[in-house]
Amino acid sequence: PSYCVNAAKDASSKISGSSPGMIWVIGGAWSGGVCYLNFPSSTSYANIAFSNTDENEQYLSYFDSMGIPVILQVEPCNADMATVIKLVMDRYAKHPCVKGFGVDLEWYKYTSYTKGKPATDAEASAWYKQVAAYNPNYKLYLTHWMTDHMPPTYRTGITFMYDGLQLGSLSSAMNYYTAWGKAFPNSPVGFYLGFQEDKTWWSLYSNPIYTIGSSIVKNVPNTKDIYWVTFGIKDLYPA
């Protein structure tokens, strides 16, 4: 847990005015459209698998003590979203560090939709209202790299997260980032940085978090969140 917090604190210190936070993936995509939740359950559900032990509690308790805000995120696959939200939030909403719930839309019903099923207004509304019922201050984070996978008009409580990769260069990446911000002009947006597929260009900078992050903040005024992904974190913070 301390590694996560120290990395988050140092990363946030590189961008003026920012504070540390995390996206905590609590449900991953399994083959066959199964969502794997990394905590146990005495009840079985369609298209949901569980681990034998709780792999989150010690981390979330530590994040509570350190004041680190966390969004609990899932790759839902073919699982019923209302069930997944209830299982996750019933178990972990007690933690003060939890600030909302995230859905990686690339993996939403991905067995039937090549890049994941686009979220409808009705779905986004239902998800947000279910999450906000636990705490009216909670937010719903939706992640994809294509704007047409986001709800067409529903915006209440949503932060729109961009996770595109293979962007080629900082200049090229900024074209994608600014377009994303403009697509949701009255809503908070966020970005995932540090993918290995882009290491050929972000590794050219001595301080890539500062270089890329500062450029985003300067050019995308509705930016709320910037995260450096786990896949590239040890390149910057060796364990």
Short mmCIF file of C-alpha atoms in Angstrom, two decimals:
data_model
loop_
_atom_site.label_atom_id
_atom_site.label_comp_id
_atom_site.label_asym_id
_atom_site.label_seq_id
_atom_site.Cartn_x
_atom_site.Cartn_y
_atom_site.Cartn_z
CA PRO A 1 0.00 0.00 0.00
CA SER A 2 2.79 2.45 0.86
CA TYR A 3 4.30 2.03 -2.62
CA CYS A 4 0.98 3.06 -4.21
CA VAL A 5 0.62 6.08 -1.95
CA ASN A 6 4.23 7.25 -2.33
CA ALA A 7 4.05 6.99 -6.13
CA ALA A 8 0.73 8.84 -6.22
CA LYS A 9 2.02 11.60 -3.97
CA ASP A 10 5.20 12.10 -5.97
CA ALA A 11 3.33 12.05 -9.29
CA SER A 12 0.84 14.66 -8.10
CA SER A 13 3.65 16.89 -6.83
CA LYS A 14 4.86 17.31 -10.40
CA ILE A 15 1.72 19.17 -11.53
CA SER A 16 0.91 22.40 -9.72
CA GLY A 17 -2.38 22.42 -7.87
CA SER A 18 -2.98 18.67 -8.08
CA SER A 19 -3.43 16.11 -5.32
CA PRO A 20 -2.89 12.32 -5.26
CA GLY A 21 -5.65 9.87 -6.12
CA MET A 22 -6.18 6.44 -7.64
CA ILE A 23 -8.34 4.38 -9.92
CA TRP A 24 -8.52 1.00 -8.18
CA VAL A 25 -9.53 -1.85 -10.53
CA ILE A 26 -11.61 -4.19 -8.43
CA GLY A 27 -13.20 -6.25 -11.20
CA GLY A 28 -11.27 -7.54 -14.22
CA ALA A 29 -12.31 -9.08 -17.52
CA TRP A 30 -12.11 -12.85 -17.80
CA SER A 31 -12.59 -14.97 -20.90
CA GLY A 32 -16.12 -15.86 -21.87
CA GLY A 33 -17.54 -12.55 -20.72
CA VAL A 34 -17.01 -13.16 -17.00
CA CYS A 35 -16.26 -10.29 -14.61
CA TYR A 36 -13.77 -11.37 -11.94
CA LEU A 37 -14.26 -9.55 -8.65
CA ASN A 38 -11.28 -9.84 -6.36
CA PHE A 39 -13.16 -10.52 -3.15
CA PRO A 40 -15.15 -13.56 -1.93
CA SER A 41 -18.89 -14.15 -2.06
CA SER A 42 -21.08 -16.84 -0.54
CA THR A 43 -23.60 -16.37 -3.36
CA SER A 44 -23.08 -17.13 -7.05
CA TYR A 45 -24.15 -14.83 -9.88
CA ALA A 46 -24.29 -15.19 -13.64
CA ASN A 47 -21.10 -14.04 -15.41
CA ILE A 48 -19.35 -13.11 -12.16
CA ALA A 49 -16.42 -14.95 -10.56
CA PHE A 50 -14.93 -14.22 -7.13
CA SER A 51 -11.57 -14.71 -5.46
CA ASN A 52 -11.20 -16.79 -2.32
CA THR A 53 -9.79 -13.89 -0.32
CA ASP A 54 -10.36 -10.15 -0.14
CA GLU A 55 -7.59 -8.47 -2.12
CA ASN A 56 -8.67 -4.88 -1.44
CA GLU A 57 -9.50 -4.36 2.22
CA GLN A 58 -5.98 -3.78 3.52
CA TYR A 59 -5.25 -1.33 0.73
CA LEU A 60 -8.45 0.65 1.13
CA SER A 61 -7.98 0.83 4.90
CA TYR A 62 -4.48 2.21 4.34
CA PHE A 63 -5.76 4.72 1.78
CA ASP A 64 -8.36 5.78 4.38
CA SER A 65 -5.60 6.52 6.87
CA MET A 66 -3.55 8.42 4.28
CA GLY A 67 -6.46 10.45 2.91
CA ILE A 68 -6.05 9.16 -0.66
CA PRO A 69 -9.26 9.36 -2.75
CA VAL A 70 -10.07 6.23 -4.74
CA ILE A 71 -12.46 5.36 -7.56
CA LEU A 72 -13.42 1.67 -7.58
CA GLN A 73 -13.48 0.50 -11.20
CA VAL A 74 -14.68 -2.64 -12.98
CA GLU A 75 -14.43 -4.26 -16.38
CA PRO A 76 -18.01 -5.55 -16.28
CA CYS A 77 -18.09 -7.91 -19.27
CA ASN A 78 -21.46 -9.66 -19.45
CA ALA A 79 -22.29 -9.29 -15.77
CA ASP A 80 -25.43 -7.43 -14.77
CA MET A 81 -24.26 -3.90 -13.96
CA ALA A 82 -26.75 -3.30 -11.15
CA THR A 83 -25.52 -6.48 -9.46
CA VAL A 84 -21.85 -5.57 -9.87
CA ILE A 85 -22.36 -2.06 -8.48
CA LYS A 86 -24.30 -3.42 -5.51
CA LEU A 87 -21.71 -6.10 -4.72
CA VAL A 88 -18.79 -3.67 -4.87
CA MET A 89 -20.40 -0.73 -3.11
CA ASP A 90 -22.13 -2.80 -0.41
CA ARG A 91 -18.72 -4.14 0.51
CA TYR A 92 -16.51 -1.06 0.20
CA ALA A 93 -18.60 2.12 0.37
CA LYS A 94 -17.87 2.16 4.11
CA HIS A 95 -14.34 3.37 3.33
CA PRO A 96 -13.90 7.16 3.48
CA CYS A 97 -11.32 6.94 0.68
CA VAL A 98 -13.96 5.75 -1.80
CA LYS A 99 -15.23 8.64 -3.92
CA GLY A 100 -17.09 6.86 -6.68
CA PHE A 101 -17.39 3.99 -9.13
CA GLY A 102 -15.89 3.50 -12.57
CA VAL A 103 -16.81 1.44 -15.63
CA ASP A 104 -14.30 0.57 -18.33
CA LEU A 105 -16.61 0.51 -21.33
CA GLU A 106 -14.08 -1.28 -23.54
CA TRP A 107 -15.03 -4.42 -21.61
CA TYR A 108 -18.78 -3.81 -21.33
CA LYS A 109 -20.41 -6.77 -23.12
CA TYR A 110 -17.21 -7.09 -25.16
CA THR A 111 -18.08 -10.60 -26.35
CA SER A 112 -20.88 -9.11 -28.46
CA TYR A 113 -19.32 -5.72 -29.26
CA THR A 114 -15.78 -5.50 -30.67
CA LYS A 115 -14.79 -2.39 -28.71
CA GLY A 116 -17.35 -2.80 -25.96
CA LYS A 117 -20.98 -1.79 -25.91
CA PRO A 118 -21.62 1.98 -26.02
CA ALA A 119 -23.37 3.23 -22.89
CA THR A 120 -26.88 4.56 -23.46
CA ASP A 121 -28.30 7.56 -21.61
CA ALA A 122 -30.63 5.24 -19.72
CA GLU A 123 -27.76 2.98 -18.63
CA ALA A 124 -25.52 5.85 -17.52
CA SER A 125 -28.39 7.43 -15.60
CA ALA A 126 -29.24 4.17 -13.83
CA TRP A 127 -25.60 3.50 -12.94
CA TYR A 128 -25.02 6.99 -11.57
CA LYS A 129 -28.24 7.01 -9.53
CA GLN A 130 -27.37 3.64 -8.02
CA VAL A 131 -23.86 4.81 -7.11
CA ALA A 132 -25.07 8.18 -5.78
CA ALA A 133 -27.58 6.40 -3.54
CA TYR A 134 -24.60 5.33 -1.42
CA ASN A 135 -23.31 8.90 -1.22
CA PRO A 136 -24.65 11.90 -3.16
CA ASN A 137 -21.08 13.14 -3.57
CA TYR A 138 -19.96 10.00 -5.39
CA LYS A 139 -19.08 10.29 -9.08
CA LEU A 140 -19.42 7.85 -11.97
CA TYR A 141 -16.29 7.47 -14.10
CA LEU A 142 -16.74 6.13 -17.64
CA THR A 143 -13.65 5.11 -19.60
CA HIS A 144 -13.05 4.63 -23.34
CA TRP A 145 -11.07 6.19 -26.17
CA MET A 146 -14.03 6.73 -28.52
CA THR A 147 -16.55 9.47 -27.79
CA ASP A 148 -19.41 7.54 -29.38
CA HIS A 149 -19.11 4.92 -26.63
CA MET A 150 -20.16 7.49 -24.05
CA PRO A 151 -23.84 8.27 -23.34
CA PRO A 152 -25.10 10.66 -26.05
CA THR A 153 -26.59 13.33 -23.80
CA TYR A 154 -26.64 12.21 -20.15
CA ARG A 155 -23.98 14.09 -18.16
CA THR A 156 -25.04 14.25 -14.50
CA GLY A 157 -22.30 13.08 -12.13
CA ILE A 158 -20.05 11.67 -14.86
CA THR A 159 -16.32 12.12 -15.39
CA PHE A 160 -15.29 11.11 -18.91
CA MET A 161 -11.96 9.27 -18.94
CA TYR A 162 -9.79 8.83 -22.06
CA ASP A 163 -7.52 5.77 -22.31
CA GLY A 164 -6.31 5.88 -25.90
CA LEU A 165 -2.86 4.51 -26.67
CA GLN A 166 -0.42 4.17 -29.59
CA LEU A 167 -0.61 7.94 -29.96
CA GLY A 168 2.81 8.37 -31.61
CA SER A 169 4.13 11.55 -30.01
CA LEU A 170 3.21 14.25 -27.51
CA SER A 171 2.01 16.52 -30.29
CA SER A 172 -0.21 13.79 -31.70
CA ALA A 173 -1.43 12.80 -28.24
CA MET A 174 -2.43 16.39 -27.50
CA ASN A 175 -4.64 16.39 -30.57
CA TYR A 176 -6.55 13.45 -29.09
CA TYR A 177 -6.61 14.93 -25.60
CA THR A 178 -7.93 18.33 -26.68
CA ALA A 179 -10.57 16.69 -28.90
CA TRP A 180 -11.71 14.62 -25.92
CA GLY A 181 -12.05 17.68 -23.73
CA LYS A 182 -14.03 19.53 -26.40
CA ALA A 183 -16.38 16.56 -26.84
CA PHE A 184 -17.58 17.01 -23.24
CA PRO A 185 -17.20 20.77 -22.75
CA ASN A 186 -19.39 21.12 -19.67
CA SER A 187 -18.21 17.99 -17.89
CA PRO A 188 -15.01 16.96 -16.11
CA VAL A 189 -12.66 14.82 -18.18
CA GLY A 190 -9.59 12.77 -17.37
CA PHE A 191 -6.73 10.92 -19.01
CA TYR A 192 -4.69 7.78 -18.53
CA LEU A 193 -0.99 8.19 -19.34
CA GLY A 194 2.04 5.90 -19.36
CA PHE A 195 0.97 2.97 -21.52
CA GLN A 196 3.85 0.76 -22.66
CA GLU A 197 2.65 1.12 -26.25
CA ASP A 198 3.61 4.82 -26.01
CA LYS A 199 6.84 4.41 -24.09
CA THR A 200 8.87 5.09 -27.25
CA TRP A 201 7.90 8.75 -26.99
CA TRP A 202 7.02 9.46 -23.36
CA SER A 203 10.32 7.94 -22.21
CA LEU A 204 12.15 10.67 -24.16
CA TYR A 205 11.18 13.16 -21.45
CA SER A 206 13.12 13.36 -18.19
CA ASN A 207 9.88 14.13 -16.35
CA PRO A 208 7.06 12.71 -18.47
CA ILE A 209 4.34 13.19 -15.86
CA TYR A 210 5.12 16.90 -15.67
CA THR A 211 5.67 17.36 -19.40
CA ILE A 212 2.51 15.59 -20.55
CA GLY A 213 0.34 16.47 -17.58
CA SER A 214 1.15 20.17 -17.68
CA SER A 215 0.42 20.29 -21.38
CA ILE A 216 -2.97 18.67 -20.79
CA VAL A 217 -3.87 21.06 -17.97
CA LYS A 218 -2.87 24.03 -20.12
CA ASN A 219 -4.78 22.97 -23.23
CA VAL A 220 -7.80 21.07 -21.83
CA PRO A 221 -9.45 23.41 -19.30
CA ASN A 222 -12.07 20.90 -18.12
CA THR A 223 -9.42 18.36 -17.06
CA LYS A 224 -10.13 16.94 -13.60
CA ASP A 225 -8.05 13.77 -13.44
CA ILE A 226 -4.75 12.52 -14.82
CA TYR A 227 -3.51 9.04 -13.91
CA TRP A 228 -0.29 7.23 -14.75
CA VAL A 229 -1.25 3.62 -15.45
CA THR A 230 0.06 0.61 -13.55
CA PHE A 231 1.61 -0.83 -16.73
CA GLY A 232 4.21 1.93 -16.78
CA ILE A 233 4.45 2.96 -13.13
CA LYS A 234 7.57 0.93 -12.32
CA ASP A 235 9.41 2.61 -15.17
CA LEU A 236 9.16 5.81 -13.12
CA TYR A 237 9.06 4.33 -9.62
CA PRO A 238 11.08 1.10 -9.37
CA ALA A 239 9.82 -1.05 -6.52
#
